[in-house]
């Protein structure tokens, strides 16, 4: 061995070099800031005090006689409570199950909303399509119809107040007999006008039907009479081109005759036909001019309908009183 190498005791030669400032090997370095030789060696073992502390979970002692609750052990797919207090799924099947649950709830809510929307649309369609005739009516006609209905309501309210006044007078004592007689007379006159046994005068309207390519049918005249009654007509009569007139009451019937004539109550009338009616002229005119009504039907077959307002219309044709055979007043 060369004198430039020293024996390290490990069998490997160590080259000779300058001696460490500390003196001979194995002696401490006298410098105050000299490092510890043990720290310079990577093979130097570390003692218990030099190891870094490691947090280890505390192990609680288990009682040999204690029993373990197997039901508390989570199975695959069941949630395990985490540090945040929320359940975390165990296993890979927990996420798809939660997704199916969320989708099923959303599907039920969507289906319910769609069903509600469909029901609302059906109700709206039924509401708007209930009366197609009024739906096609102009705004001015609707306003006039509403005004006519209000006027009719006012008349009915007046009739109610008049009847209530009559009732109070009948119960007032000495004036009861005279009030009863006046009331009976008024009621007899009204019933006579309705039955066609008494003539009537008042504001009204004349409605004339002129035939076109086709004659005026009995159905068209009957529709006009029904519309006039619904508009508040109180007395009516129909006249033919020959001047003959027939009183129209509740039991009046209409039939088609020969050569465009009309049979009313068994009497033949020739065209053109004129209906004289007593009532509110504006209301009755509006009723006949409703889109799709009498005027539109007559003009659709080439005929024509003309109106004439009368401040004083006279219904002079009389009807033979009907003799009752079966009906009796209730006592």
Short mmCIF file of C-alpha atoms in Angstrom, two decimals:
data_model
loop_
_atom_site.label_atom_id
_atom_site.label_comp_id
_atom_site.label_asym_id
_atom_site.label_seq_id
_atom_site.Cartn_x
_atom_site.Cartn_y
_atom_site.Cartn_z
CA UNK A 1 0.00 0.00 0.00
CA UNK A 2 1.19 3.41 -0.87
CA UNK A 3 1.91 5.95 1.80
CA UNK A 4 -0.56 8.27 0.01
CA UNK A 5 -3.48 5.99 0.97
CA UNK A 6 -4.82 5.25 4.43
CA UNK A 7 -6.72 2.32 5.65
CA UNK A 8 -10.35 3.22 6.43
CA UNK A 9 -11.11 -0.09 7.94
CA UNK A 10 -13.63 -0.87 5.25
CA UNK A 11 -11.26 -2.42 2.83
CA UNK A 12 -11.40 0.54 0.50
CA UNK A 13 -8.35 2.75 0.23
CA UNK A 14 -8.85 6.40 0.90
CA UNK A 15 -6.67 8.90 -0.85
CA UNK A 16 -4.46 10.93 1.26
CA UNK A 17 -5.28 14.56 1.44
CA UNK A 18 -4.84 17.45 3.68
CA UNK A 19 -5.68 16.76 7.18
CA UNK A 20 -8.88 18.19 8.59
CA UNK A 21 -8.40 21.26 10.66
CA UNK A 22 -9.50 19.41 13.70
CA UNK A 23 -6.34 17.47 14.08
CA UNK A 24 -6.01 13.73 13.98
CA UNK A 25 -8.89 11.53 13.01
CA UNK A 26 -11.35 10.89 15.77
CA UNK A 27 -10.63 14.13 17.55
CA UNK A 28 -13.17 16.92 17.64
CA UNK A 29 -12.66 20.10 15.71
CA UNK A 30 -11.64 22.83 18.09
CA UNK A 31 -13.42 25.54 16.02
CA UNK A 32 -16.56 26.84 17.65
CA UNK A 33 -18.57 26.88 14.39
CA UNK A 34 -17.36 23.56 13.17
CA UNK A 35 -20.15 21.08 12.16
CA UNK A 36 -20.72 17.91 14.02
CA UNK A 37 -18.98 15.04 12.29
CA UNK A 38 -22.00 12.83 12.84
CA UNK A 39 -24.20 15.27 10.89
CA UNK A 40 -21.81 15.18 7.94
CA UNK A 41 -22.05 11.43 7.64
CA UNK A 42 -25.06 10.19 5.67
CA UNK A 43 -24.76 6.83 7.32
CA UNK A 44 -25.01 8.22 10.80
CA UNK A 45 -28.05 6.78 12.59
CA UNK A 46 -30.55 9.14 14.03
CA UNK A 47 -31.71 8.66 17.51
CA UNK A 48 -35.23 8.77 18.82
CA UNK A 49 -34.92 12.45 19.61
CA UNK A 50 -33.78 13.32 16.09
CA UNK A 51 -36.67 11.65 14.22
CA UNK A 52 -39.51 13.82 12.92
CA UNK A 53 -42.78 13.25 14.77
CA UNK A 54 -45.43 11.37 12.77
CA UNK A 55 -49.15 11.61 13.61
CA UNK A 56 -50.55 8.19 14.15
CA UNK A 57 -54.20 7.41 14.86
CA UNK A 58 -54.95 6.68 18.42
CA UNK A 59 -55.95 3.12 19.05
CA UNK A 60 -58.65 2.67 21.58
CA UNK A 61 -58.59 -0.47 23.62
CA UNK A 62 -61.21 -2.99 22.68
CA UNK A 63 -63.05 -4.75 25.36
CA UNK A 64 -62.71 -8.45 24.92
CA UNK A 65 -66.29 -8.97 26.02
CA UNK A 66 -67.84 -6.24 23.77
CA UNK A 67 -69.96 -7.21 20.79
CA UNK A 68 -69.66 -5.65 17.32
CA UNK A 69 -72.86 -4.39 15.63
CA UNK A 70 -72.64 -5.74 12.07
CA UNK A 71 -75.59 -3.62 10.95
CA UNK A 72 -73.47 -0.49 11.48
CA UNK A 73 -70.93 -1.73 8.93
CA UNK A 74 -71.78 -0.06 5.60
CA UNK A 75 -72.50 -2.34 2.70
CA UNK A 76 -71.58 -1.74 -0.89
CA UNK A 77 -73.62 1.15 -2.32
CA UNK A 78 -74.59 2.58 1.11
CA UNK A 79 -73.44 6.08 2.18
CA UNK A 80 -70.75 6.50 4.84
CA UNK A 81 -70.77 9.65 6.96
CA UNK A 82 -67.71 11.78 6.21
CA UNK A 83 -66.03 14.55 8.08
CA UNK A 84 -68.54 17.09 6.75
CA UNK A 85 -71.55 15.17 8.08
CA UNK A 86 -72.82 14.24 4.63
CA UNK A 87 -73.26 10.72 3.40
CA UNK A 88 -70.71 9.57 0.82
CA UNK A 89 -71.60 6.55 -1.36
CA UNK A 90 -69.61 3.38 -0.91
CA UNK A 91 -68.82 1.52 -4.12
CA UNK A 92 -69.30 2.46 -7.74
CA UNK A 93 -73.11 1.78 -7.86
CA UNK A 94 -73.99 4.72 -5.56
CA UNK A 95 -73.49 7.46 -8.18
CA UNK A 96 -75.73 5.88 -10.88
CA UNK A 97 -78.46 5.22 -8.28
CA UNK A 98 -78.42 8.87 -7.16
CA UNK A 99 -78.53 9.99 -10.80
CA UNK A 100 -81.53 7.78 -11.51
CA UNK A 101 -83.30 9.19 -8.46
CA UNK A 102 -82.70 12.78 -9.57
CA UNK A 103 -83.80 12.09 -13.15
CA UNK A 104 -86.92 10.27 -12.02
CA UNK A 105 -87.98 13.23 -9.83
CA UNK A 106 -87.31 15.72 -12.64
CA UNK A 107 -89.25 13.56 -15.07
CA UNK A 108 -92.29 13.47 -12.79
CA UNK A 109 -92.22 17.26 -12.39
CA UNK A 110 -91.91 17.83 -16.15
CA UNK A 111 -94.77 15.42 -16.85
CA UNK A 112 -96.99 17.22 -14.30
CA UNK A 113 -96.21 20.63 -15.82
CA UNK A 114 -96.94 19.36 -19.34
CA UNK A 115 -100.26 17.89 -18.19
CA UNK A 116 -101.22 21.20 -16.53
CA UNK A 117 -100.28 23.12 -19.68
CA UNK A 118 -102.36 20.80 -21.86
CA UNK A 119 -105.39 21.13 -19.57
CA UNK A 120 -105.09 24.92 -19.65
CA UNK A 121 -104.93 24.94 -23.45
CA UNK A 122 -107.98 22.69 -23.74
CA UNK A 123 -110.00 24.89 -21.37
CA UNK A 124 -108.93 28.02 -23.27
CA UNK A 125 -109.92 26.51 -26.61
CA UNK A 126 -113.31 25.42 -25.27
CA UNK A 127 -113.89 28.87 -23.78
CA UNK A 128 -113.04 30.74 -26.96
CA UNK A 129 -114.99 28.35 -29.19
CA UNK A 130 -118.17 28.25 -27.11
CA UNK A 131 -119.97 30.93 -29.14
CA UNK A 132 -118.41 31.42 -32.58
CA UNK A 133 -121.16 33.86 -33.57
CA UNK A 134 -120.28 36.35 -30.84
CA UNK A 135 -116.58 35.78 -31.51
CA UNK A 136 -117.06 37.10 -35.07
CA UNK A 137 -119.20 40.06 -33.97
CA UNK A 138 -117.79 43.54 -34.29
CA UNK A 139 -116.90 45.51 -31.20
CA UNK A 140 -119.61 48.09 -31.89
CA UNK A 141 -122.27 45.38 -32.08
CA UNK A 142 -121.06 43.80 -28.85
CA UNK A 143 -121.22 47.16 -27.08
CA UNK A 144 -124.76 47.71 -28.35
CA UNK A 145 -125.83 44.22 -27.26
CA UNK A 146 -124.41 44.86 -23.80
CA UNK A 147 -126.23 48.19 -23.65
CA UNK A 148 -129.48 46.50 -24.67
CA UNK A 149 -129.05 43.87 -21.97
CA UNK A 150 -128.48 46.60 -19.39
CA UNK A 151 -131.63 48.40 -20.56
CA UNK A 152 -133.64 45.20 -20.30
CA UNK A 153 -132.31 44.62 -16.80
CA UNK A 154 -133.37 48.15 -15.84
CA UNK A 155 -136.89 47.51 -17.15
CA UNK A 156 -137.14 44.30 -15.19
CA UNK A 157 -135.97 46.08 -12.06
CA UNK A 158 -138.68 48.69 -12.61
CA UNK A 159 -141.29 45.97 -13.01
CA UNK A 160 -140.13 44.41 -9.74
CA UNK A 161 -140.44 47.73 -7.93
CA UNK A 162 -143.90 48.30 -9.41
CA UNK A 163 -145.07 44.88 -8.24
CA UNK A 164 -143.68 45.52 -4.79
CA UNK A 165 -145.53 48.85 -4.66
CA UNK A 166 -148.74 47.11 -5.70
CA UNK A 167 -148.26 44.54 -2.99
CA UNK A 168 -147.81 47.24 -0.36
CA UNK A 169 -150.92 49.04 -1.57
CA UNK A 170 -152.97 45.86 -1.41
CA UNK A 171 -152.00 45.50 2.22
CA UNK A 172 -152.50 49.17 3.15
CA UNK A 173 -156.09 48.89 4.50
CA UNK A 174 -158.94 51.00 3.07
CA UNK A 175 -157.22 51.57 -0.29
CA UNK A 176 -156.78 47.83 -0.71
CA UNK A 177 -159.98 47.24 -2.72
CA UNK A 178 -159.38 50.02 -5.24
CA UNK A 179 -155.71 49.05 -5.59
CA UNK A 180 -156.73 45.44 -6.17
CA UNK A 181 -159.22 46.48 -8.84
CA UNK A 182 -156.67 48.67 -10.64
CA UNK A 183 -154.08 45.92 -10.49
CA UNK A 184 -156.54 43.36 -11.88
CA UNK A 185 -157.44 45.70 -14.75
CA UNK A 186 -153.78 46.31 -15.63
CA UNK A 187 -153.00 42.61 -15.57
CA UNK A 188 -156.02 41.85 -17.77
CA UNK A 189 -154.85 44.38 -20.36
CA UNK A 190 -151.34 42.95 -20.39
CA UNK A 191 -152.63 39.41 -20.77
CA UNK A 192 -155.00 40.56 -23.54
CA UNK A 193 -152.08 42.06 -25.49
CA UNK A 194 -149.96 38.93 -25.00
CA UNK A 195 -152.85 36.69 -26.02
CA UNK A 196 -153.57 38.83 -29.06
CA UNK A 197 -157.14 39.65 -28.06
CA UNK A 198 -156.46 43.40 -27.59
CA UNK A 199 -154.78 45.85 -30.00
CA UNK A 200 -151.54 47.55 -28.93
CA UNK A 201 -149.61 50.72 -29.78
CA UNK A 202 -146.13 51.88 -28.87
CA UNK A 203 -142.63 52.49 -30.21
CA UNK A 204 -141.47 49.74 -32.48
CA UNK A 205 -140.14 48.56 -35.79
CA UNK A 206 -141.25 47.29 -39.18
CA UNK A 207 -139.25 44.51 -40.83
CA UNK A 208 -139.86 43.82 -44.54
CA UNK A 209 -138.69 40.64 -46.31
CA UNK A 210 -138.20 40.82 -50.09
CA UNK A 211 -137.54 37.58 -51.94
CA UNK A 212 -134.67 37.17 -54.38
CA UNK A 213 -133.84 34.18 -56.57
CA UNK A 214 -135.46 31.97 -53.94
CA UNK A 215 -138.68 32.72 -52.03
CA UNK A 216 -138.65 33.65 -48.34
CA UNK A 217 -139.15 30.38 -46.49
CA UNK A 218 -141.29 29.85 -43.41
CA UNK A 219 -138.15 28.92 -41.44
CA UNK A 220 -136.62 32.35 -42.10
CA UNK A 221 -139.76 34.13 -40.89
CA UNK A 222 -139.95 31.93 -37.81
CA UNK A 223 -136.29 32.68 -37.00
CA UNK A 224 -137.05 36.39 -37.24
CA UNK A 225 -140.02 36.05 -34.87
CA UNK A 226 -137.89 34.13 -32.35
CA UNK A 227 -135.10 36.74 -32.50
CA UNK A 228 -137.61 39.56 -31.97
CA UNK A 229 -139.12 37.78 -28.97
CA UNK A 230 -135.67 37.30 -27.49
CA UNK A 231 -134.97 41.02 -28.00
CA UNK A 232 -138.02 42.05 -25.94
CA UNK A 233 -140.86 42.26 -28.50
CA UNK A 234 -144.22 42.68 -26.74
CA UNK A 235 -146.69 42.50 -29.65
CA UNK A 236 -146.33 41.44 -33.32
CA UNK A 237 -148.32 40.96 -36.46
CA UNK A 238 -147.35 39.89 -39.99
CA UNK A 239 -148.82 41.29 -43.19
CA UNK A 240 -148.69 40.08 -46.79
CA UNK A 241 -148.42 41.89 -50.08
CA UNK A 242 -152.20 41.75 -50.44
CA UNK A 243 -152.72 43.68 -47.16
CA UNK A 244 -153.94 40.74 -45.07
CA UNK A 245 -152.57 40.65 -41.50
CA UNK A 246 -152.33 37.94 -38.86
CA UNK A 247 -151.60 38.47 -35.16
CA UNK A 248 -148.54 36.58 -33.93
CA UNK A 249 -148.85 34.96 -30.50
CA UNK A 250 -147.12 32.09 -28.73
CA UNK A 251 -149.06 29.40 -30.62
CA UNK A 252 -148.70 30.90 -34.11
CA UNK A 253 -147.29 28.53 -36.77
CA UNK A 254 -145.78 29.19 -40.22
CA UNK A 255 -145.87 26.96 -43.35
CA UNK A 256 -144.53 27.33 -46.87
CA UNK A 257 -147.27 27.94 -49.45
CA UNK A 258 -147.45 27.81 -53.25
CA UNK A 259 -145.62 30.29 -55.48
CA UNK A 260 -143.60 31.78 -52.63
CA UNK A 261 -146.59 32.38 -50.38
CA UNK A 262 -146.72 31.83 -46.62
CA UNK A 263 -149.41 30.15 -44.56
CA UNK A 264 -149.80 31.69 -41.08
CA UNK A 265 -152.42 30.31 -38.70
CA UNK A 266 -154.13 28.70 -41.69
CA UNK A 267 -154.29 31.98 -43.64
CA UNK A 268 -152.39 32.42 -46.91
CA UNK A 269 -150.17 35.54 -47.27
CA UNK A 270 -148.39 36.62 -50.45
CA UNK A 271 -144.91 38.12 -50.66
CA UNK A 272 -143.45 40.49 -49.69
CA UNK A 273 -143.95 39.99 -45.95
CA UNK A 274 -143.83 42.75 -43.31
CA UNK A 275 -143.63 42.19 -39.55
CA UNK A 276 -144.80 45.04 -37.32
CA UNK A 277 -143.44 44.73 -33.80
CA UNK A 278 -143.67 46.84 -30.62
CA UNK A 279 -140.55 47.08 -28.47
CA UNK A 280 -137.17 48.79 -28.31
CA UNK A 281 -136.20 49.44 -31.96
CA UNK A 282 -132.42 49.52 -31.47
CA UNK A 283 -132.36 46.25 -29.53
CA UNK A 284 -134.52 44.41 -32.05
CA UNK A 285 -132.52 45.72 -35.01
CA UNK A 286 -129.28 44.55 -33.41
CA UNK A 287 -130.72 41.10 -32.76
CA UNK A 288 -131.65 40.62 -36.40
CA UNK A 289 -128.29 41.96 -37.69
CA UNK A 290 -126.06 39.63 -35.67
CA UNK A 291 -123.52 37.95 -38.03
CA UNK A 292 -124.95 34.65 -39.21
CA UNK A 293 -128.46 35.66 -38.10
CA UNK A 294 -131.70 36.38 -39.93
CA UNK A 295 -130.52 39.24 -42.15
CA UNK A 296 -127.38 37.36 -43.21
CA UNK A 297 -129.40 34.22 -44.00
CA UNK A 298 -131.95 36.05 -46.16
CA UNK A 299 -129.29 37.98 -48.04
CA UNK A 300 -127.33 34.77 -48.53
CA UNK A 301 -130.10 33.39 -50.78
CA UNK A 302 -130.49 36.62 -52.73
CA UNK A 303 -133.21 38.27 -50.62
CA UNK A 304 -133.21 41.52 -48.72
CA UNK A 305 -134.37 42.79 -45.32
CA UNK A 306 -135.23 46.44 -44.66
CA UNK A 307 -136.07 48.16 -41.37
CA UNK A 308 -138.26 51.09 -40.50
CA UNK A 309 -138.35 52.60 -37.01
CA UNK A 310 -141.71 53.85 -35.73
CA UNK A 311 -142.29 56.15 -32.81
CA UNK A 312 -145.82 54.82 -32.69
CA UNK A 313 -146.26 51.36 -34.16
CA UNK A 314 -149.76 49.91 -34.22
CA UNK A 315 -150.56 46.22 -33.93
CA UNK A 316 -154.27 46.05 -34.74
CA UNK A 317 -154.79 42.45 -35.92
CA UNK A 318 -156.58 40.35 -33.32
CA UNK A 319 -156.48 36.68 -32.51
CA UNK A 320 -159.56 34.65 -31.64
CA UNK A 321 -159.51 33.80 -27.95
CA UNK A 322 -158.42 30.27 -27.28
CA UNK A 323 -160.95 28.18 -25.41
CA UNK A 324 -159.26 26.13 -22.75
CA UNK A 325 -160.48 22.55 -22.39
CA UNK A 326 -157.99 20.96 -20.02
CA UNK A 327 -156.00 23.64 -18.23
CA UNK A 328 -157.34 25.07 -14.96
CA UNK A 329 -155.82 27.72 -12.66
CA UNK A 330 -154.24 26.46 -9.47
CA UNK A 331 -156.43 27.39 -6.49
#
